[in-house]
Amino acid sequence: MIRMFLAHPASSLAQLSSARVFFCLLLCFPPVWTSCPQPCQCTDHSGAMAVLCSSKHLDAIPKDIPQDAVFVKLDANKITQIPNNAFKHLNHLEELDLSRNAIEKIDMAAFRGVADGLRTLDLSNNLIQSIPKEALVKLNAKIRLSNNPWHCECALQEVLWEVKLDPESVNEITCQTSVREEYVGKPLIQVLDSGVNFCNIHQKTTDVAMFITMFGWFTMVITYVVYYVRHNQEDARKHLEYLKSLPSTQVPKETISTVL
């Protein structure tokens, strides 16, 4: 090695300088694929990036998930909300597991940017009572919504009409609360299969409310008219009695006739 260096000092120095530059670039500018959100683990899964964040006590969705992530597991954490554009930069995302969290709110554009490629979405075992239809309708993914405290109403029924549910978990979507008390505790699919239409119930409820309101206004108007007529009659009677009490010479007969 020393002989080679002495024989070709210029070329050897050039090689050493190139090596130093290469190692400096590695230290100063690490490749994108090496970045991984703390305290998650990023691994290769059959040639695809898998980001494993299960049971890491996360209370929010990490913002530094690698862009080339294909599988993302965020299950068994303390996440309470999925904000707008939470996964917008993940153009290669195919599987997303958000089960066993404390999710209560899902924003309308929560899954914007992943609609085309996402194949499975697991939202089971959370605290979701309702979800905006706009958040899920553009997804082609198979979705798990089981074991959430759902409020069964028209809005939830419209969501189920639009999305592709995981058939293995569809019977586990249960009404914890409902617009009708008799449906509480029953599987939503079973209720809908029996012919119940929550949207019709909502419409009927709205119609009844409007009818009651209109009837109340009508009753108020009639009451006012009756009061007004009776009040005028009372005033006319008192005025007539006053006229009769006056001396006959002071009250023309035409005036009495007019009052009568």
Short mmCIF file of N, CA and C in Angstrom, two decimals, residues 32-189:
data_model
loop_
_atom_site.label_atom_id
_atom_site.label_comp_id
_atom_site.label_asym_id
_atom_site.label_seq_id
_atom_site.Cartn_x
_atom_site.Cartn_y
_atom_site.Cartn_z
N VAL A 32 -33.05 9.68 2.53
CA VAL A 32 -34.42 9.90 2.99
C VAL A 32 -34.99 8.65 3.64
N TRP A 33 -34.62 7.47 3.10
CA TRP A 33 -35.24 6.26 3.61
C TRP A 33 -34.81 5.90 5.01
N THR A 34 -33.74 6.52 5.52
CA THR A 34 -33.30 6.20 6.88
C THR A 34 -34.10 6.95 7.94
N SER A 35 -34.85 8.00 7.56
CA SER A 35 -35.62 8.76 8.54
C SER A 35 -36.82 7.95 9.01
N CYS A 36 -37.09 8.04 10.30
CA CYS A 36 -38.20 7.28 10.87
C CYS A 36 -38.70 8.04 12.09
N PRO A 37 -40.01 8.20 12.22
CA PRO A 37 -40.53 8.95 13.38
C PRO A 37 -40.23 8.22 14.68
N GLN A 38 -39.86 8.97 15.68
CA GLN A 38 -39.62 8.41 17.02
C GLN A 38 -40.97 8.26 17.73
N PRO A 39 -41.17 7.16 18.44
CA PRO A 39 -40.27 6.03 18.70
C PRO A 39 -40.60 4.83 17.81
N CYS A 40 -41.00 5.07 16.58
CA CYS A 40 -41.44 4.00 15.69
C CYS A 40 -40.25 3.22 15.13
N GLN A 41 -40.59 2.15 14.42
CA GLN A 41 -39.58 1.34 13.77
C GLN A 41 -39.93 1.23 12.29
N CYS A 42 -38.99 1.51 11.43
CA CYS A 42 -39.21 1.43 10.00
C CYS A 42 -38.42 0.25 9.45
N THR A 43 -39.09 -0.66 8.78
CA THR A 43 -38.45 -1.87 8.28
C THR A 43 -38.87 -2.12 6.84
N ASP A 44 -38.15 -3.00 6.21
CA ASP A 44 -38.47 -3.42 4.85
C ASP A 44 -39.40 -4.62 4.94
N HIS A 45 -40.54 -4.53 4.27
CA HIS A 45 -41.54 -5.60 4.29
C HIS A 45 -41.81 -6.02 2.85
N SER A 46 -41.14 -7.10 2.45
CA SER A 46 -41.26 -7.61 1.07
C SER A 46 -40.96 -6.52 0.04
N GLY A 47 -39.92 -5.77 0.32
CA GLY A 47 -39.52 -4.73 -0.62
C GLY A 47 -40.26 -3.43 -0.47
N ALA A 48 -41.11 -3.30 0.55
CA ALA A 48 -41.88 -2.07 0.77
C ALA A 48 -41.62 -1.54 2.17
N MET A 49 -41.70 -0.24 2.31
CA MET A 49 -41.46 0.40 3.61
C MET A 49 -42.64 0.18 4.56
N ALA A 50 -42.35 -0.37 5.74
CA ALA A 50 -43.35 -0.57 6.78
C ALA A 50 -42.97 0.27 7.99
N VAL A 51 -43.90 1.11 8.44
CA VAL A 51 -43.68 1.97 9.61
C VAL A 51 -44.51 1.40 10.75
N LEU A 52 -43.83 0.92 11.77
CA LEU A 52 -44.48 0.23 12.88
C LEU A 52 -44.45 1.12 14.12
N CYS A 53 -45.64 1.62 14.48
CA CYS A 53 -45.76 2.50 15.65
C CYS A 53 -46.77 1.97 16.65
N SER A 54 -46.95 0.68 16.71
CA SER A 54 -47.94 0.08 17.60
C SER A 54 -47.51 0.22 19.06
N SER A 55 -48.47 0.58 19.91
CA SER A 55 -48.24 0.64 21.36
C SER A 55 -47.04 1.49 21.74
N LYS A 56 -46.98 2.70 21.17
CA LYS A 56 -45.86 3.61 21.46
C LYS A 56 -46.32 4.84 22.26
N HIS A 57 -47.52 4.80 22.81
CA HIS A 57 -48.06 5.89 23.64
C HIS A 57 -48.18 7.22 22.87
N LEU A 58 -48.41 7.12 21.57
CA LEU A 58 -48.56 8.32 20.75
C LEU A 58 -49.94 8.93 20.99
N ASP A 59 -49.99 10.26 21.12
CA ASP A 59 -51.29 10.94 21.28
C ASP A 59 -51.67 11.72 20.03
N ALA A 60 -50.86 11.63 18.99
CA ALA A 60 -51.14 12.29 17.72
C ALA A 60 -50.45 11.53 16.61
N ILE A 61 -50.88 11.73 15.39
CA ILE A 61 -50.28 11.06 14.24
C ILE A 61 -48.94 11.71 13.93
N PRO A 62 -47.86 10.95 13.84
CA PRO A 62 -46.55 11.53 13.54
C PRO A 62 -46.56 12.26 12.21
N LYS A 63 -45.86 13.38 12.16
CA LYS A 63 -45.82 14.18 10.93
C LYS A 63 -44.64 13.82 10.04
N ASP A 64 -43.72 13.01 10.55
CA ASP A 64 -42.52 12.69 9.79
C ASP A 64 -42.48 11.24 9.32
N ILE A 65 -43.65 10.68 9.00
CA ILE A 65 -43.70 9.35 8.42
C ILE A 65 -43.07 9.41 7.03
N PRO A 66 -42.15 8.49 6.70
CA PRO A 66 -41.48 8.53 5.39
C PRO A 66 -42.47 8.52 4.23
N GLN A 67 -42.15 9.28 3.20
CA GLN A 67 -43.05 9.42 2.06
C GLN A 67 -43.26 8.13 1.29
N ASP A 68 -42.29 7.22 1.37
CA ASP A 68 -42.41 5.96 0.63
C ASP A 68 -43.05 4.85 1.46
N ALA A 69 -43.66 5.21 2.60
CA ALA A 69 -44.29 4.21 3.46
C ALA A 69 -45.47 3.55 2.74
N VAL A 70 -45.51 2.23 2.80
CA VAL A 70 -46.60 1.46 2.19
C VAL A 70 -47.52 0.89 3.26
N PHE A 71 -46.95 0.47 4.38
CA PHE A 71 -47.72 -0.07 5.50
C PHE A 71 -47.45 0.80 6.74
N VAL A 72 -48.51 1.31 7.36
CA VAL A 72 -48.37 2.14 8.56
C VAL A 72 -49.28 1.59 9.64
N LYS A 73 -48.66 1.21 10.77
CA LYS A 73 -49.42 0.69 11.91
C LYS A 73 -49.31 1.69 13.07
N LEU A 74 -50.46 2.29 13.41
CA LEU A 74 -50.54 3.24 14.51
C LEU A 74 -51.51 2.74 15.57
N ASP A 75 -51.74 1.46 15.63
CA ASP A 75 -52.71 0.87 16.53
C ASP A 75 -52.23 0.87 17.98
N ALA A 76 -53.20 0.76 18.89
CA ALA A 76 -52.92 0.64 20.34
C ALA A 76 -52.14 1.84 20.87
N ASN A 77 -52.55 3.02 20.49
CA ASN A 77 -51.96 4.25 21.01
C ASN A 77 -53.04 5.10 21.70
N LYS A 78 -52.80 6.40 21.84
CA LYS A 78 -53.74 7.29 22.51
C LYS A 78 -54.19 8.42 21.60
N ILE A 79 -54.22 8.16 20.31
CA ILE A 79 -54.61 9.17 19.32
C ILE A 79 -56.10 9.46 19.47
N THR A 80 -56.46 10.74 19.51
CA THR A 80 -57.86 11.15 19.72
C THR A 80 -58.50 11.78 18.49
N GLN A 81 -57.69 12.19 17.52
CA GLN A 81 -58.24 12.90 16.36
C GLN A 81 -57.41 12.62 15.11
N ILE A 82 -58.09 12.58 13.97
CA ILE A 82 -57.40 12.49 12.69
C ILE A 82 -57.65 13.80 11.96
N PRO A 83 -56.68 14.70 11.93
CA PRO A 83 -56.90 16.02 11.33
C PRO A 83 -56.87 15.97 9.81
N ASN A 84 -57.24 17.07 9.19
CA ASN A 84 -57.19 17.18 7.74
C ASN A 84 -55.76 16.97 7.24
N ASN A 85 -55.66 16.27 6.10
CA ASN A 85 -54.37 16.08 5.41
C ASN A 85 -53.33 15.36 6.26
N ALA A 86 -53.75 14.52 7.18
CA ALA A 86 -52.82 13.82 8.06
C ALA A 86 -51.89 12.88 7.31
N PHE A 87 -52.34 12.35 6.16
CA PHE A 87 -51.54 11.39 5.40
C PHE A 87 -51.35 11.83 3.94
N LYS A 88 -51.53 13.10 3.69
CA LYS A 88 -51.53 13.60 2.31
C LYS A 88 -50.23 13.31 1.58
N HIS A 89 -49.09 13.29 2.28
CA HIS A 89 -47.79 13.11 1.63
C HIS A 89 -47.44 11.64 1.39
N LEU A 90 -48.29 10.73 1.83
CA LEU A 90 -47.99 9.30 1.70
C LEU A 90 -48.63 8.74 0.43
N ASN A 91 -48.00 9.00 -0.69
CA ASN A 91 -48.57 8.64 -1.99
C ASN A 91 -48.55 7.14 -2.26
N HIS A 92 -47.75 6.39 -1.49
CA HIS A 92 -47.64 4.95 -1.73
C HIS A 92 -48.38 4.13 -0.67
N LEU A 93 -49.10 4.78 0.20
CA LEU A 93 -49.73 4.09 1.33
C LEU A 93 -50.82 3.13 0.85
N GLU A 94 -50.76 1.88 1.34
CA GLU A 94 -51.74 0.86 0.98
C GLU A 94 -52.52 0.34 2.18
N GLU A 95 -51.86 0.24 3.33
CA GLU A 95 -52.52 -0.29 4.53
C GLU A 95 -52.29 0.66 5.70
N LEU A 96 -53.40 1.03 6.37
CA LEU A 96 -53.32 1.96 7.50
C LEU A 96 -54.14 1.41 8.66
N ASP A 97 -53.47 1.18 9.77
CA ASP A 97 -54.12 0.61 10.96
C ASP A 97 -54.17 1.66 12.06
N LEU A 98 -55.38 2.11 12.38
CA LEU A 98 -55.61 3.08 13.45
C LEU A 98 -56.49 2.50 14.54
N SER A 99 -56.56 1.21 14.63
CA SER A 99 -57.43 0.55 15.60
C SER A 99 -56.90 0.69 17.02
N ARG A 100 -57.80 0.48 17.99
CA ARG A 100 -57.47 0.47 19.42
C ARG A 100 -56.79 1.77 19.87
N ASN A 101 -57.36 2.89 19.44
CA ASN A 101 -56.93 4.20 19.91
C ASN A 101 -58.08 4.82 20.70
N ALA A 102 -58.07 6.13 20.82
CA ALA A 102 -59.15 6.85 21.50
C ALA A 102 -59.73 7.90 20.55
N ILE A 103 -59.79 7.55 19.28
CA ILE A 103 -60.23 8.50 18.25
C ILE A 103 -61.71 8.83 18.44
N GLU A 104 -61.99 10.11 18.53
CA GLU A 104 -63.36 10.60 18.64
C GLU A 104 -63.77 11.43 17.43
N LYS A 105 -62.81 12.13 16.84
CA LYS A 105 -63.12 13.05 15.74
C LYS A 105 -62.27 12.73 14.52
N ILE A 106 -62.92 12.71 13.36
CA ILE A 106 -62.25 12.53 12.08
C ILE A 106 -62.66 13.68 11.19
N ASP A 107 -61.71 14.50 10.78
CA ASP A 107 -62.01 15.66 9.95
C ASP A 107 -62.39 15.24 8.53
N MET A 108 -63.05 16.13 7.82
CA MET A 108 -63.59 15.81 6.50
C MET A 108 -62.50 15.42 5.51
N ALA A 109 -61.34 16.06 5.57
CA ALA A 109 -60.25 15.78 4.62
C ALA A 109 -59.13 14.98 5.28
N ALA A 110 -59.47 14.14 6.24
CA ALA A 110 -58.46 13.40 7.00
C ALA A 110 -57.63 12.48 6.10
N PHE A 111 -58.25 11.87 5.09
CA PHE A 111 -57.56 10.91 4.24
C PHE A 111 -57.32 11.43 2.82
N ARG A 112 -57.31 12.74 2.70
CA ARG A 112 -57.04 13.34 1.39
C ARG A 112 -55.63 12.98 0.94
N GLY A 113 -55.50 12.56 -0.30
CA GLY A 113 -54.20 12.22 -0.85
C GLY A 113 -53.91 10.74 -0.90
N VAL A 114 -54.69 9.93 -0.19
CA VAL A 114 -54.43 8.48 -0.18
C VAL A 114 -55.61 7.69 -0.73
N ALA A 115 -56.55 8.38 -1.34
CA ALA A 115 -57.79 7.73 -1.78
C ALA A 115 -57.56 6.65 -2.83
N ASP A 116 -56.64 6.88 -3.75
CA ASP A 116 -56.48 5.95 -4.87
C ASP A 116 -55.77 4.67 -4.48
N GLY A 117 -54.71 4.78 -3.67
CA GLY A 117 -53.90 3.60 -3.40
C GLY A 117 -54.26 2.82 -2.16
N LEU A 118 -54.97 3.43 -1.22
CA LEU A 118 -55.25 2.77 0.06
C LEU A 118 -56.16 1.56 -0.15
N ARG A 119 -55.72 0.42 0.39
CA ARG A 119 -56.49 -0.82 0.22
C ARG A 119 -57.23 -1.23 1.48
N THR A 120 -56.64 -0.99 2.65
CA THR A 120 -57.31 -1.33 3.91
C THR A 120 -57.15 -0.18 4.90
N LEU A 121 -58.24 0.09 5.64
CA LEU A 121 -58.25 1.12 6.67
C LEU A 121 -58.97 0.55 7.88
N ASP A 122 -58.27 0.48 8.99
CA ASP A 122 -58.84 -0.09 10.21
C ASP A 122 -59.08 1.01 11.24
N LEU A 123 -60.36 1.30 11.51
CA LEU A 123 -60.76 2.30 12.51
C LEU A 123 -61.51 1.63 13.66
N SER A 124 -61.38 0.36 13.81
CA SER A 124 -62.13 -0.37 14.82
C SER A 124 -61.61 -0.08 16.23
N ASN A 125 -62.47 -0.34 17.22
CA ASN A 125 -62.12 -0.21 18.63
C ASN A 125 -61.60 1.18 18.98
N ASN A 126 -62.39 2.17 18.62
CA ASN A 126 -62.10 3.56 18.99
C ASN A 126 -63.31 4.14 19.73
N LEU A 127 -63.42 5.46 19.75
CA LEU A 127 -64.53 6.12 20.44
C LEU A 127 -65.35 6.95 19.46
N ILE A 128 -65.46 6.48 18.23
CA ILE A 128 -66.14 7.22 17.17
C ILE A 128 -67.65 7.05 17.28
N GLN A 129 -68.36 8.17 17.37
CA GLN A 129 -69.82 8.14 17.40
C GLN A 129 -70.42 8.50 16.05
N SER A 130 -69.74 9.36 15.32
CA SER A 130 -70.19 9.75 13.98
C SER A 130 -68.97 10.11 13.16
N ILE A 131 -69.13 10.09 11.85
CA ILE A 131 -68.02 10.37 10.96
C ILE A 131 -68.57 11.08 9.72
N PRO A 132 -67.93 12.15 9.25
CA PRO A 132 -68.44 12.83 8.06
C PRO A 132 -68.31 11.94 6.83
N LYS A 133 -69.37 11.91 6.06
CA LYS A 133 -69.37 11.07 4.85
C LYS A 133 -68.24 11.45 3.92
N GLU A 134 -67.92 12.73 3.86
CA GLU A 134 -66.88 13.21 2.94
C GLU A 134 -65.50 12.63 3.26
N ALA A 135 -65.29 12.18 4.49
CA ALA A 135 -63.98 11.65 4.88
C ALA A 135 -63.71 10.28 4.26
N LEU A 136 -64.76 9.53 3.91
CA LEU A 136 -64.57 8.16 3.47
C LEU A 136 -65.05 7.86 2.06
N VAL A 137 -65.93 8.69 1.50
CA VAL A 137 -66.60 8.31 0.26
C VAL A 137 -65.66 8.11 -0.93
N LYS A 138 -64.52 8.80 -0.94
CA LYS A 138 -63.61 8.68 -2.09
C LYS A 138 -62.59 7.55 -1.93
N LEU A 139 -62.64 6.86 -0.81
CA LEU A 139 -61.69 5.79 -0.56
C LEU A 139 -62.13 4.50 -1.26
N ASN A 140 -61.16 3.82 -1.84
CA ASN A 140 -61.42 2.50 -2.42
C ASN A 140 -61.07 1.38 -1.45
N ALA A 141 -60.65 1.74 -0.26
CA ALA A 141 -60.17 0.77 0.72
C ALA A 141 -61.30 -0.02 1.36
N LYS A 142 -60.95 -1.19 1.84
CA LYS A 142 -61.85 -1.98 2.68
C LYS A 142 -61.73 -1.44 4.10
N ILE A 143 -62.86 -1.04 4.69
CA ILE A 143 -62.83 -0.27 5.94
C ILE A 143 -63.45 -1.08 7.08
N ARG A 144 -62.77 -1.05 8.22
CA ARG A 144 -63.29 -1.67 9.45
C ARG A 144 -63.76 -0.56 10.39
N LEU A 145 -65.04 -0.61 10.77
CA LEU A 145 -65.64 0.39 11.66
C LEU A 145 -66.21 -0.24 12.92
N SER A 146 -65.88 -1.47 13.19
CA SER A 146 -66.50 -2.22 14.28
C SER A 146 -66.05 -1.72 15.66
N ASN A 147 -66.90 -2.03 16.65
CA ASN A 147 -66.60 -1.75 18.06
C ASN A 147 -66.30 -0.28 18.33
N ASN A 148 -67.19 0.57 17.86
CA ASN A 148 -67.19 1.99 18.18
C ASN A 148 -68.56 2.34 18.76
N PRO A 149 -68.66 3.36 19.60
CA PRO A 149 -69.96 3.73 20.20
C PRO A 149 -70.81 4.56 19.23
N TRP A 150 -71.26 3.93 18.16
CA TRP A 150 -71.95 4.64 17.08
C TRP A 150 -73.30 5.19 17.51
N HIS A 151 -73.63 6.39 17.00
CA HIS A 151 -74.97 6.95 17.14
C HIS A 151 -75.70 6.70 15.83
N CYS A 152 -76.67 5.82 15.85
CA CYS A 152 -77.35 5.39 14.63
C CYS A 152 -78.39 6.43 14.21
N GLU A 153 -78.12 7.03 13.06
CA GLU A 153 -79.00 8.06 12.51
C GLU A 153 -78.78 8.10 11.00
N CYS A 154 -79.43 9.05 10.35
CA CYS A 154 -79.37 9.16 8.90
C CYS A 154 -77.94 9.34 8.40
N ALA A 155 -77.16 10.19 9.07
CA ALA A 155 -75.79 10.48 8.61
C ALA A 155 -74.93 9.22 8.58
N LEU A 156 -75.04 8.37 9.60
CA LEU A 156 -74.27 7.13 9.63
C LEU A 156 -74.77 6.17 8.56
N GLN A 157 -76.05 6.11 8.36
CA GLN A 157 -76.60 5.25 7.31
C GLN A 157 -76.07 5.66 5.94
N GLU A 158 -75.96 6.95 5.67
CA GLU A 158 -75.43 7.43 4.40
C GLU A 158 -73.96 7.04 4.23
N VAL A 159 -73.21 7.05 5.34
CA VAL A 159 -71.81 6.61 5.28
C VAL A 159 -71.73 5.15 4.86
N LEU A 160 -72.54 4.31 5.47
CA LEU A 160 -72.51 2.87 5.16
C LEU A 160 -72.94 2.60 3.73
N TRP A 161 -73.82 3.43 3.19
CA TRP A 161 -74.23 3.26 1.80
C TRP A 161 -73.08 3.54 0.83
N GLU A 162 -72.16 4.40 1.22
CA GLU A 162 -71.13 4.88 0.30
C GLU A 162 -69.81 4.10 0.38
N VAL A 163 -69.47 3.53 1.55
CA VAL A 163 -68.14 2.93 1.73
C VAL A 163 -68.17 1.42 1.51
N LYS A 164 -66.96 0.86 1.36
CA LYS A 164 -66.81 -0.59 1.20
C LYS A 164 -66.36 -1.17 2.54
N LEU A 165 -67.28 -1.79 3.24
CA LEU A 165 -67.00 -2.31 4.58
C LEU A 165 -66.33 -3.68 4.52
N ASP A 166 -65.52 -3.93 5.53
CA ASP A 166 -64.92 -5.25 5.69
C ASP A 166 -66.04 -6.23 6.08
N PRO A 167 -66.33 -7.23 5.26
CA PRO A 167 -67.47 -8.13 5.54
C PRO A 167 -67.32 -8.92 6.83
N GLU A 168 -66.08 -9.14 7.29
CA GLU A 168 -65.87 -9.92 8.50
C GLU A 168 -66.24 -9.15 9.77
N SER A 169 -66.30 -7.83 9.68
CA SER A 169 -66.56 -7.02 10.88
C SER A 169 -67.87 -6.24 10.80
N VAL A 170 -68.63 -6.42 9.73
CA VAL A 170 -69.81 -5.60 9.51
C VAL A 170 -70.86 -5.81 10.59
N ASN A 171 -70.95 -7.01 11.15
CA ASN A 171 -71.95 -7.30 12.18
C ASN A 171 -71.57 -6.73 13.55
N GLU A 172 -70.35 -6.18 13.66
CA GLU A 172 -69.89 -5.62 14.92
C GLU A 172 -70.06 -4.10 14.98
N ILE A 173 -70.77 -3.54 13.99
CA ILE A 173 -71.11 -2.11 14.02
C ILE A 173 -72.45 -2.00 14.74
N THR A 174 -72.40 -1.62 16.00
CA THR A 174 -73.58 -1.66 16.87
C THR A 174 -74.02 -0.25 17.26
N CYS A 175 -75.32 -0.08 17.41
CA CYS A 175 -75.89 1.20 17.84
C CYS A 175 -75.76 1.34 19.36
N GLN A 176 -74.86 2.20 19.80
CA GLN A 176 -74.81 2.46 21.24
C GLN A 176 -75.89 3.46 21.62
N THR A 177 -76.14 4.44 20.74
CA THR A 177 -77.28 5.36 20.88
C THR A 177 -77.97 5.42 19.53
N SER A 178 -79.20 5.93 19.54
CA SER A 178 -79.96 5.96 18.30
C SER A 178 -81.07 7.00 18.39
N VAL A 179 -81.56 7.40 17.21
CA VAL A 179 -82.70 8.32 17.17
C VAL A 179 -83.97 7.62 17.65
N ARG A 180 -83.96 6.30 17.66
CA ARG A 180 -85.07 5.51 18.20
C ARG A 180 -84.53 4.55 19.25
N GLU A 181 -85.11 4.58 20.43
CA GLU A 181 -84.61 3.82 21.58
C GLU A 181 -84.60 2.32 21.31
N GLU A 182 -85.51 1.81 20.51
CA GLU A 182 -85.60 0.36 20.31
C GLU A 182 -84.43 -0.22 19.52
N TYR A 183 -83.62 0.63 18.90
CA TYR A 183 -82.50 0.13 18.11
C TYR A 183 -81.19 0.12 18.89
N VAL A 184 -81.19 0.64 20.10
CA VAL A 184 -79.97 0.69 20.92
C VAL A 184 -79.52 -0.72 21.26
N GLY A 185 -78.22 -0.98 21.05
CA GLY A 185 -77.65 -2.29 21.36
C GLY A 185 -77.75 -3.30 20.24
N LYS A 186 -78.36 -2.92 19.12
CA LYS A 186 -78.52 -3.85 18.01
C LYS A 186 -77.49 -3.55 16.91
N PRO A 187 -77.06 -4.58 16.18
CA PRO A 187 -76.17 -4.36 15.04
C PRO A 187 -76.86 -3.49 13.99
N LEU A 188 -76.17 -2.47 13.52
CA LEU A 188 -76.79 -1.54 12.58
C LEU A 188 -77.22 -2.22 11.30
N ILE A 189 -76.42 -3.14 10.80
CA ILE A 189 -76.78 -3.83 9.56
C ILE A 189 -78.06 -4.63 9.74
#
